[in-house]
Amino acid sequence: MSIDLLLEGLIFGVFVGCFYAAVSIGLSIAFGLLDVPHIAHASFLVLAAYMTFLLGSYGIDPLLAGLIILIPFFALGAVVYRFYYEAFEKRGTDAGVRGIAFFFGIAFIVQVILSLVFGLDQRSVAASYIGSSLGLGEMRIPWRLIVALLVAVGLVLALNLYLSRTFQGRAMRAVAQDPWALKAIGANPVMTKQWAFGLATAATAIGGALLIIVSPVEPSLDRVYIGRTFCVVVLAGLGSMSGTLIAGIMLGVIESLVLTAFGASWAPAVAFGLLLLVLGLRPQGLFGR
Amino acid sequence: MTTLLRVETLTKRFGGFTALSDVNLNVAKGERLGLIGPNGSGKTTLINCISGVVQIDQGAIAFENKDISTLAAYKRAKKGIARTFQIPRPFHSMSVIENLMVPLEYIVHGLVDVSNRNAVHAEASELLHRMRLSDRTNAPAGQLSQVELRKLELARAVAARPRLLVCDEAMAGLATKEVHEILDILMELNASGITIIMVEHILQAVMRFSQRIVCLTAGRIISDGAPADVMANPEVRRAYLGS
Amino acid sequence: MRNNSTSFWAFALALPILGFVLPKVGLNEYYFYVAYVVLQYVVLATAWNILGGYAGYVNFGTGAFFGLGAYTALVAMKAFGAPLFVQIAAAAIVGALLGIGAGLLTLRLKGIFFSIATIAAAIVIETFILNWRFVGGASGMQVIRPEVPLGFETYTRLLFFVMTILTVLAIIVARYIEKSWVGRGLHALRDAESAAECSGVPTLRLKLLACAISGALMAAAGAPFPLYTSFIEPHSTFSLNYSVMALSMAVVGGMSRWWGPVLGAILIASTQQLAASASPELHLLVVGLLMVLFVIVAPDGLVGLVQWARKMVGPGRKEVELARGSERA
């Protein structure tokens, strides 16, 4: 492998990695902070990508579309959490298996509905920044990746600020660890989690818009992204926002290097292999609490 | 008197937080020991270390003169250490008597011996009778009342035929009458030869029950002796009673 | 109790005998073709439930175990010319090892991590197969079938017989586990892990045992697959659909008893075969909806509904008897 190729792989890896962080940040909240076994996260991501596609067919810019679907996705998240809470968390006992089966079922339903409505073909969107690229000396960086990087960094910064500076944000960080303490300071744990899950799903909506900006989507794409998103979140250490960004970049770089060295057919295994490694060696993640 | 349990220079940390530091404790065979201390003083951690639910960082634990410091919890249970949990943890998908079958099968009677199933059943029934829980024999454990759960927790621990029983707040949340009922049961168990360590917040109960009291504060033992002496200790009064 | 037990063993004996005789007396090939798939799902769902239902660990990698079994059989056949029963045994061993591996990696953690690890294992193994030329890589390969043994007319008929044996084996194992100390220990650790450990249950070992048995059965169910389809290709072999199917069958049938997943598998797999020509997608949607519905409304599945109905019908019986009956039935 030549130095040039290596460098190019590295730079691409950073860009793709930021994108991975952006699509994982919702899960980082839902699973990392709230401790909800949100297996359906990746399907919500693909769902958001298809909604972006749908709005795109009316000539709406994908980034704008991502902002438009933010609100319905927030509502979707809040409803799904409420449902999960009433059906499983509240009953307490044995929520484990059934809670996981619940989200797995939802993920599956979303996937099947998408393939029934949109078919199995790949779908993509059009925008001025998709297809063109920025020349940087020898290498060209696609604008879509630059957009992804900017949005990802913006998203992480905004969420980081929100979680550390606002009352609601701090309550979210506390809720998984100590719901009693939360009650003591006058916040309702269930409402806090519901709000946070809505926020996580809204962030996933933006991630979905990025997903279809970066690459064409198909209904079964969620399977690959289950691995990537959980890999990033576990690697980051549960619930760490800036950790998510760093972990995303790590995954992006490793995946990109493996791609350069061994070919694209090995790429899907990278995230999952890395995930298995982290689970086996350091399950608390790199930046875990 | 022979020593049943010996804890030496035990230290346990969680991350940067030291839950127990340099704890030394001897428990004699047949003793009734009360373990007190304010919330977060390390009582439950000490129990977890003794029963093997958490592994210790430093020090040693010996039971019947054998080092058990690194043994898994289930092996300690087989050696004769049983415990209850502060918040009862029944096997809620099973009936009350089936709950007792778990330790009876896994510890007392061995696994493959199905032939004496009736004898095992009889032993479980007898135990439920001693615990005043006979009328709930076939009830699902998930449907028990608070006091029944406490009794089941005790019955399951005793079913393992332990030589050391560690009770983590076996009476928390109970009415006075129920507290006395549990105390009577514990006394009977002790009279039948089981050494008991009792962690308890209800001071009256501790005083009535214990031959000796140990007081923990911030992970250290600050007093160890006869109940009246420990209670008279100014450091204990300051730390525990807030006076 | 004795009656129940006798009829169970009579059934366990009758199924393989039927499986041997029926294919030899004519009957349309199609029936065996369909019945094979239904039985295959009975094995998968039963195997899934040993870990998922009894121990409470959700395996999303049914496809991984199934596919690994199929490819192990393929390799055994292609490289060593191994006969079918050796293929199945080899697949079972490899499946058990994968189960133990995934278990060792994650069983000390919370249940969800085990679930994610099984998805991960599925993709990693699939990727290896995709890049392995010897077994055809991504494009798959045609399986050259030797002459049909045991005097069966076609492979479909033979494999139907083989699958009846695997089905009975899987059910016997699951039933034994449920009634024995293994099942009691698994239930205990599912309900309250640390309490189980303090009651003398070696929780990690027991979970690994369940992983190994469950994995071995799933892989064994996949072993006849190359001969059954005569063409094998990684994408459909490692399909996530197997995971969804096994999970939904156990959930719909009921996870607390051995006959729950059997019931669920027969119901869902046979409707799937009926829907295959009409709209398989729609069937998948119904399966997904059923799974979510049952998990919320009837968490004990059909087993729970049956037990509830029995209670309603026979209120004359004493509670003790009921408890005994459901314990032993």
PDB file of C-alpha atoms in Angstrom, chain A residues 15-244:
ATOM      1  CA  PHE A  15     -14.996  12.096   6.756  1.00  0.00           C
ATOM      2  CA  VAL A  16     -16.929   8.845   6.698  1.00  0.00           C
ATOM      3  CA  GLY A  17     -16.272   8.480  10.405  1.00  0.00           C
ATOM      4  CA  CYS A  18     -17.918  11.798  11.178  1.00  0.00           C
ATOM      5  CA  PHE A  19     -20.870  10.599   9.172  1.00  0.00           C
ATOM      6  CA  TYR A  20     -20.952   7.407  11.265  1.00  0.00           C
ATOM      7  CA  ALA A  21     -20.947   9.515  14.393  1.00  0.00           C
ATOM      8  CA  ALA A  22     -23.887  11.520  13.071  1.00  0.00           C
ATOM      9  CA  VAL A  23     -25.986   8.422  12.395  1.00  0.00           C
ATOM     10  CA  SER A  24     -25.032   6.925  15.770  1.00  0.00           C
ATOM     11  CA  ILE A  25     -25.702   9.910  18.001  1.00  0.00           C
ATOM     12  CA  GLY A  26     -29.409   9.080  18.397  1.00  0.00           C
ATOM     13  CA  LEU A  27     -28.521   5.602  19.587  1.00  0.00           C
ATOM     14  CA  SER A  28     -25.902   7.067  21.879  1.00  0.00           C
ATOM     15  CA  ILE A  29     -28.727   8.839  23.691  1.00  0.00           C
ATOM     16  CA  ALA A  30     -31.364   6.093  23.499  1.00  0.00           C
ATOM     17  CA  PHE A  31     -29.155   3.153  24.406  1.00  0.00           C
ATOM     18  CA  GLY A  32     -26.149   4.832  25.968  1.00  0.00           C
ATOM     19  CA  LEU A  33     -27.911   7.313  28.219  1.00  0.00           C
ATOM     20  CA  LEU A  34     -31.405   5.901  28.613  1.00  0.00           C
ATOM     21  CA  ASP A  35     -30.539   2.210  28.672  1.00  0.00           C
ATOM     22  CA  VAL A  36     -33.299   1.329  26.201  1.00  0.00           C
ATOM     23  CA  PRO A  37     -32.422  -1.699  24.008  1.00  0.00           C
ATOM     24  CA  HIS A  38     -33.175   0.281  20.864  1.00  0.00           C
ATOM     25  CA  ILE A  39     -32.519  -2.332  18.163  1.00  0.00           C
ATOM     26  CA  ALA A  40     -34.845  -0.395  15.833  1.00  0.00           C
ATOM     27  CA  HIS A  41     -32.537   2.637  15.689  1.00  0.00           C
ATOM     28  CA  ALA A  42     -31.022   1.646  12.344  1.00  0.00           C
ATOM     29  CA  SER A  43     -34.469   1.081  10.838  1.00  0.00           C
ATOM     30  CA  PHE A  44     -35.571   4.533  11.957  1.00  0.00           C
ATOM     31  CA  LEU A  45     -32.464   5.820  10.241  1.00  0.00           C
ATOM     32  CA  VAL A  46     -33.401   4.121   6.975  1.00  0.00           C
ATOM     33  CA  LEU A  47     -36.994   5.254   7.438  1.00  0.00           C
ATOM     34  CA  ALA A  48     -35.798   8.850   7.743  1.00  0.00           C
ATOM     35  CA  ALA A  49     -33.700   8.398   4.609  1.00  0.00           C
ATOM     36  CA  TYR A  50     -36.784   7.267   2.709  1.00  0.00           C
ATOM     37  CA  MET A  51     -38.807  10.189   4.037  1.00  0.00           C
ATOM     38  CA  THR A  52     -36.062  12.470   2.800  1.00  0.00           C
ATOM     39  CA  PHE A  53     -36.297  10.706  -0.551  1.00  0.00           C
ATOM     40  CA  LEU A  54     -40.056  11.213  -0.562  1.00  0.00           C
ATOM     41  CA  LEU A  55     -39.752  14.940   0.124  1.00  0.00           C
ATOM     42  CA  GLY A  56     -36.936  15.071  -2.430  1.00  0.00           C
ATOM     43  CA  SER A  57     -39.350  13.907  -5.089  1.00  0.00           C
ATOM     44  CA  TYR A  58     -41.202  17.208  -4.488  1.00  0.00           C
ATOM     45  CA  GLY A  59     -37.975  19.066  -5.108  1.00  0.00           C
ATOM     46  CA  ILE A  60     -37.123  19.668  -1.461  1.00  0.00           C
ATOM     47  CA  ASP A  61     -33.422  19.761  -0.644  1.00  0.00           C
ATOM     48  CA  PRO A  62     -32.399  16.711   1.440  1.00  0.00           C
ATOM     49  CA  LEU A  63     -30.899  18.783   4.255  1.00  0.00           C
ATOM     50  CA  LEU A  64     -34.048  20.869   4.478  1.00  0.00           C
ATOM     51  CA  ALA A  65     -36.059  17.663   4.364  1.00  0.00           C
ATOM     52  CA  GLY A  66     -34.027  16.386   7.314  1.00  0.00           C
ATOM     53  CA  LEU A  67     -35.100  19.461   9.268  1.00  0.00           C
ATOM     54  CA  ILE A  68     -38.728  19.096   8.217  1.00  0.00           C
ATOM     55  CA  ILE A  69     -39.008  15.484   9.383  1.00  0.00           C
ATOM     56  CA  LEU A  70     -37.338  16.374  12.664  1.00  0.00           C
ATOM     57  CA  ILE A  71     -40.650  17.166  14.298  1.00  0.00           C
ATOM     58  CA  PRO A  72     -42.622  14.070  13.237  1.00  0.00           C
ATOM     59  CA  PHE A  73     -39.646  11.937  14.203  1.00  0.00           C
ATOM     60  CA  PHE A  74     -39.496  13.576  17.609  1.00  0.00           C
ATOM     61  CA  ALA A  75     -43.149  12.656  18.034  1.00  0.00           C
ATOM     62  CA  LEU A  76     -42.512   9.138  16.761  1.00  0.00           C
ATOM     63  CA  GLY A  77     -39.731   8.683  19.307  1.00  0.00           C
ATOM     64  CA  ALA A  78     -41.840  10.013  22.157  1.00  0.00           C
ATOM     65  CA  VAL A  79     -44.726   7.702  21.237  1.00  0.00           C
ATOM     66  CA  VAL A  80     -42.508   4.647  20.835  1.00  0.00           C
ATOM     67  CA  TYR A  81     -40.852   5.243  24.193  1.00  0.00           C
ATOM     68  CA  ARG A  82     -44.186   5.809  25.906  1.00  0.00           C
ATOM     69  CA  PHE A  83     -45.380   2.534  24.461  1.00  0.00           C
ATOM     70  CA  TYR A  84     -42.233   0.739  25.534  1.00  0.00           C
ATOM     71  CA  TYR A  85     -42.534   2.187  29.003  1.00  0.00           C
ATOM     72  CA  GLU A  86     -46.197   1.272  29.483  1.00  0.00           C
ATOM     73  CA  ALA A  87     -45.778  -2.218  28.067  1.00  0.00           C
ATOM     74  CA  PHE A  88     -42.418  -3.236  29.534  1.00  0.00           C
ATOM     75  CA  GLU A  89     -40.455  -0.853  31.752  1.00  0.00           C
ATOM     76  CA  LYS A  90     -43.378  -0.188  34.056  1.00  0.00           C
ATOM     77  CA  ARG A  91     -44.060  -3.867  34.618  1.00  0.00           C
ATOM     78  CA  GLY A  92     -40.452  -4.220  35.589  1.00  0.00           C
ATOM     79  CA  THR A  93     -39.989  -7.941  35.627  1.00  0.00           C
ATOM     80  CA  ASP A  94     -38.780  -9.726  32.555  1.00  0.00           C
ATOM     81  CA  ALA A  95     -38.745  -6.638  30.350  1.00  0.00           C
ATOM     82  CA  GLY A  96     -35.437  -7.885  28.958  1.00  0.00           C
ATOM     83  CA  VAL A  97     -36.363 -10.491  26.380  1.00  0.00           C
ATOM     84  CA  ARG A  98     -39.702  -8.991  25.478  1.00  0.00           C
ATOM     85  CA  GLY A  99     -38.410  -5.435  25.275  1.00  0.00           C
ATOM     86  CA  ILE A 100     -35.704  -6.518  22.874  1.00  0.00           C
ATOM     87  CA  ALA A 101     -38.193  -8.570  20.860  1.00  0.00           C
ATOM     88  CA  PHE A 102     -40.479  -5.530  20.744  1.00  0.00           C
ATOM     89  CA  PHE A 103     -37.855  -3.285  19.157  1.00  0.00           C
ATOM     90  CA  PHE A 104     -36.698  -6.066  16.867  1.00  0.00           C
ATOM     91  CA  GLY A 105     -40.284  -6.493  15.713  1.00  0.00           C
ATOM     92  CA  ILE A 106     -40.638  -2.765  15.069  1.00  0.00           C
ATOM     93  CA  ALA A 107     -37.395  -2.761  13.098  1.00  0.00           C
ATOM     94  CA  PHE A 108     -38.638  -5.635  11.010  1.00  0.00           C
ATOM     95  CA  ILE A 109     -42.035  -4.058  10.384  1.00  0.00           C
ATOM     96  CA  VAL A 110     -40.401  -0.808   9.225  1.00  0.00           C
ATOM     97  CA  GLN A 111     -38.139  -2.728   6.874  1.00  0.00           C
ATOM     98  CA  VAL A 112     -40.980  -4.753   5.357  1.00  0.00           C
ATOM     99  CA  ILE A 113     -43.237  -1.720   4.956  1.00  0.00           C
ATOM    100  CA  LEU A 114     -40.441   0.190   3.240  1.00  0.00           C
ATOM    101  CA  SER A 115     -39.877  -2.640   0.793  1.00  0.00           C
ATOM    102  CA  LEU A 116     -43.629  -2.958   0.168  1.00  0.00           C
ATOM    103  CA  VAL A 117     -44.041   0.771  -0.490  1.00  0.00           C
ATOM    104  CA  PHE A 118     -40.775   1.672  -2.204  1.00  0.00           C
ATOM    105  CA  GLY A 119     -39.671  -1.673  -3.617  1.00  0.00           C
ATOM    106  CA  LEU A 120     -36.266  -3.253  -3.284  1.00  0.00           C
ATOM    107  CA  ASP A 121     -34.441  -0.904  -5.693  1.00  0.00           C
ATOM    108  CA  GLN A 122     -31.856   1.550  -4.453  1.00  0.00           C
ATOM    109  CA  ARG A 123     -33.077   5.117  -4.016  1.00  0.00           C
ATOM    110  CA  SER A 124     -31.090   8.333  -4.005  1.00  0.00           C
ATOM    111  CA  VAL A 125     -31.684  12.075  -3.898  1.00  0.00           C
ATOM    112  CA  ALA A 126     -30.398  14.983  -5.955  1.00  0.00           C
ATOM    113  CA  ALA A 127     -28.794  18.177  -4.666  1.00  0.00           C
ATOM    114  CA  SER A 128     -26.094  20.520  -5.852  1.00  0.00           C
ATOM    115  CA  TYR A 129     -23.586  19.106  -3.381  1.00  0.00           C
ATOM    116  CA  ILE A 130     -24.210  15.489  -4.348  1.00  0.00           C
ATOM    117  CA  GLY A 131     -22.005  14.307  -7.181  1.00  0.00           C
ATOM    118  CA  SER A 132     -19.551  17.198  -7.238  1.00  0.00           C
ATOM    119  CA  SER A 133     -16.381  17.292  -5.225  1.00  0.00           C
ATOM    120  CA  LEU A 134     -13.785  19.659  -3.846  1.00  0.00           C
ATOM    121  CA  GLY A 135     -10.261  19.417  -5.228  1.00  0.00           C
ATOM    122  CA  LEU A 136      -7.556  19.370  -2.588  1.00  0.00           C
ATOM    123  CA  GLY A 137      -4.246  19.071  -4.384  1.00  0.00           C
ATOM    124  CA  GLU A 138      -4.126  15.548  -5.761  1.00  0.00           C
ATOM    125  CA  MET A 139      -7.272  14.254  -4.117  1.00  0.00           C
ATOM    126  CA  ARG A 140     -10.891  15.165  -4.521  1.00  0.00           C
ATOM    127  CA  ILE A 141     -13.284  15.101  -1.604  1.00  0.00           C
ATOM    128  CA  PRO A 142     -16.964  14.757  -2.449  1.00  0.00           C
ATOM    129  CA  TRP A 143     -19.038  17.653  -1.186  1.00  0.00           C
ATOM    130  CA  ARG A 144     -21.589  15.224   0.251  1.00  0.00           C
ATOM    131  CA  LEU A 145     -18.947  13.993   2.700  1.00  0.00           C
ATOM    132  CA  ILE A 146     -17.999  17.545   3.603  1.00  0.00           C
ATOM    133  CA  VAL A 147     -21.659  18.291   4.302  1.00  0.00           C
ATOM    134  CA  ALA A 148     -21.855  15.125   6.407  1.00  0.00           C
ATOM    135  CA  LEU A 149     -18.810  16.151   8.421  1.00  0.00           C
ATOM    136  CA  LEU A 150     -20.133  19.631   9.092  1.00  0.00           C
ATOM    137  CA  VAL A 151     -23.554  18.395  10.138  1.00  0.00           C
ATOM    138  CA  ALA A 152     -22.036  15.690  12.331  1.00  0.00           C
ATOM    139  CA  VAL A 153     -19.754  18.073  14.172  1.00  0.00           C
ATOM    140  CA  GLY A 154     -22.593  20.547  14.558  1.00  0.00           C
ATOM    141  CA  LEU A 155     -24.904  17.881  15.909  1.00  0.00           C
ATOM    142  CA  VAL A 156     -22.372  16.602  18.427  1.00  0.00           C
ATOM    143  CA  LEU A 157     -21.510  20.084  19.642  1.00  0.00           C
ATOM    144  CA  ALA A 158     -25.162  21.070  19.972  1.00  0.00           C
ATOM    145  CA  LEU A 159     -26.077  17.924  21.898  1.00  0.00           C
ATOM    146  CA  ASN A 160     -23.019  18.234  24.098  1.00  0.00           C
ATOM    147  CA  LEU A 161     -24.000  21.783  24.999  1.00  0.00           C
ATOM    148  CA  TYR A 162     -27.598  20.760  25.545  1.00  0.00           C
ATOM    149  CA  LEU A 163     -26.703  17.880  27.826  1.00  0.00           C
ATOM    150  CA  SER A 164     -24.275  19.844  29.940  1.00  0.00           C
ATOM    151  CA  ARG A 165     -25.834  23.314  30.055  1.00  0.00           C
ATOM    152  CA  THR A 166     -29.589  22.892  30.291  1.00  0.00           C
ATOM    153  CA  PHE A 167     -31.648  21.545  33.156  1.00  0.00           C
ATOM    154  CA  GLN A 168     -33.476  19.132  30.879  1.00  0.00           C
ATOM    155  CA  GLY A 169     -30.171  17.932  29.422  1.00  0.00           C
ATOM    156  CA  ARG A 170     -28.632  17.305  32.819  1.00  0.00           C
ATOM    157  CA  ALA A 171     -31.756  15.495  33.896  1.00  0.00           C
ATOM    158  CA  MET A 172     -31.343  13.228  30.869  1.00  0.00           C
ATOM    159  CA  ARG A 173     -27.828  12.341  31.867  1.00  0.00           C
ATOM    160  CA  ALA A 174     -28.936  11.578  35.392  1.00  0.00           C
ATOM    161  CA  VAL A 175     -32.072   9.631  34.578  1.00  0.00           C
ATOM    162  CA  ALA A 176     -30.525   6.302  33.699  1.00  0.00           C
ATOM    163  CA  GLN A 177     -28.155   6.298  36.638  1.00  0.00           C
ATOM    164  CA  ASP A 178     -30.321   7.532  39.415  1.00  0.00           C
ATOM    165  CA  PRO A 179     -34.037   8.080  38.818  1.00  0.00           C
ATOM    166  CA  TRP A 180     -34.556   8.701  42.545  1.00  0.00           C
ATOM    167  CA  ALA A 181     -32.170  11.607  42.595  1.00  0.00           C
ATOM    168  CA  LEU A 182     -34.025  12.975  39.619  1.00  0.00           C
ATOM    169  CA  LYS A 183     -37.300  12.817  41.509  1.00  0.00           C
ATOM    170  CA  ALA A 184     -35.667  14.608  44.384  1.00  0.00           C
ATOM    171  CA  ILE A 185     -34.809  17.618  42.210  1.00  0.00           C
ATOM    172  CA  GLY A 186     -38.345  17.725  40.907  1.00  0.00           C
ATOM    173  CA  ALA A 187     -38.069  16.143  37.461  1.00  0.00           C
ATOM    174  CA  ASN A 188     -40.292  13.319  36.275  1.00  0.00           C
ATOM    175  CA  PRO A 189     -38.090  10.398  35.164  1.00  0.00           C
ATOM    176  CA  VAL A 190     -40.611   9.011  32.694  1.00  0.00           C
ATOM    177  CA  MET A 191     -41.257  12.377  31.058  1.00  0.00           C
ATOM    178  CA  THR A 192     -37.529  13.039  30.956  1.00  0.00           C
ATOM    179  CA  LYS A 193     -36.860   9.740  29.223  1.00  0.00           C
ATOM    180  CA  GLN A 194     -39.741  10.288  26.835  1.00  0.00           C
ATOM    181  CA  TRP A 195     -38.398  13.717  25.908  1.00  0.00           C
ATOM    182  CA  ALA A 196     -34.882  12.338  25.541  1.00  0.00           C
ATOM    183  CA  PHE A 197     -36.027   9.461  23.371  1.00  0.00           C
ATOM    184  CA  GLY A 198     -37.887  11.940  21.159  1.00  0.00           C
ATOM    185  CA  LEU A 199     -34.736  14.003  20.899  1.00  0.00           C
ATOM    186  CA  ALA A 200     -32.718  10.904  20.043  1.00  0.00           C
ATOM    187  CA  THR A 201     -35.163   9.990  17.298  1.00  0.00           C
ATOM    188  CA  ALA A 202     -35.101  13.562  15.973  1.00  0.00           C
ATOM    189  CA  ALA A 203     -31.311  13.358  15.772  1.00  0.00           C
ATOM    190  CA  THR A 204     -31.795  10.068  13.934  1.00  0.00           C
ATOM    191  CA  ALA A 205     -33.975  11.914  11.403  1.00  0.00           C
ATOM    192  CA  ILE A 206     -31.071  14.192  10.535  1.00  0.00           C
ATOM    193  CA  GLY A 207     -28.832  11.136  10.421  1.00  0.00           C
ATOM    194  CA  GLY A 208     -31.244   9.564   7.943  1.00  0.00           C
ATOM    195  CA  ALA A 209     -31.105  12.611   5.692  1.00  0.00           C
ATOM    196  CA  LEU A 210     -27.308  12.379   5.752  1.00  0.00           C
ATOM    197  CA  LEU A 211     -27.538   8.667   5.006  1.00  0.00           C
ATOM    198  CA  ILE A 212     -29.278   9.206   1.696  1.00  0.00           C
ATOM    199  CA  ILE A 213     -27.034  12.185   0.891  1.00  0.00           C
ATOM    200  CA  VAL A 214     -23.929  10.038   1.382  1.00  0.00           C
ATOM    201  CA  SER A 215     -25.090   6.907  -0.402  1.00  0.00           C
ATOM    202  CA  PRO A 216     -28.178   5.402  -2.070  1.00  0.00           C
ATOM    203  CA  VAL A 217     -30.444   3.475   0.296  1.00  0.00           C
ATOM    204  CA  GLU A 218     -32.391   0.218   0.156  1.00  0.00           C
ATOM    205  CA  PRO A 219     -34.833  -1.193   2.729  1.00  0.00           C
ATOM    206  CA  SER A 220     -32.452  -3.836   4.073  1.00  0.00           C
ATOM    207  CA  LEU A 221     -29.685  -1.294   4.701  1.00  0.00           C
ATOM    208  CA  ASP A 222     -30.581  -1.245   8.405  1.00  0.00           C
ATOM    209  CA  ARG A 223     -28.787  -4.512   9.029  1.00  0.00           C
ATOM    210  CA  VAL A 224     -25.364  -3.078   8.213  1.00  0.00           C
ATOM    211  CA  TYR A 225     -26.092   0.033  10.237  1.00  0.00           C
ATOM    212  CA  ILE A 226     -27.143  -1.918  13.328  1.00  0.00           C
ATOM    213  CA  GLY A 227     -23.513  -3.012  13.447  1.00  0.00           C
ATOM    214  CA  ARG A 228     -22.002   0.357  12.671  1.00  0.00           C
ATOM    215  CA  THR A 229     -24.131   2.343  15.096  1.00  0.00           C
ATOM    216  CA  PHE A 230     -23.829  -0.097  17.988  1.00  0.00           C
ATOM    217  CA  CYS A 231     -20.115  -0.396  17.304  1.00  0.00           C
ATOM    218  CA  VAL A 232     -19.705   3.378  17.574  1.00  0.00           C
ATOM    219  CA  VAL A 233     -21.858   3.670  20.693  1.00  0.00           C
ATOM    220  CA  VAL A 234     -20.200   0.773  22.537  1.00  0.00           C
ATOM    221  CA  LEU A 235     -16.730   1.856  21.451  1.00  0.00           C
ATOM    222  CA  ALA A 236     -17.443   5.376  22.651  1.00  0.00           C
ATOM    223  CA  GLY A 237     -18.542   4.219  26.051  1.00  0.00           C
ATOM    224  CA  LEU A 238     -22.231   4.456  26.737  1.00  0.00           C
ATOM    225  CA  GLY A 239     -23.672   7.922  26.569  1.00  0.00           C
ATOM    226  CA  SER A 240     -20.601   9.959  25.730  1.00  0.00           C
ATOM    227  CA  MET A 241     -21.321  12.480  22.946  1.00  0.00           C
ATOM    228  CA  SER A 242     -17.791  13.583  22.104  1.00  0.00           C
ATOM    229  CA  GLY A 243     -16.748   9.949  22.571  1.00  0.00           C
ATOM    230  CA  THR A 244     -19.264   9.116  19.867  1.00  0.00           C
TER     231      THR A 244
END
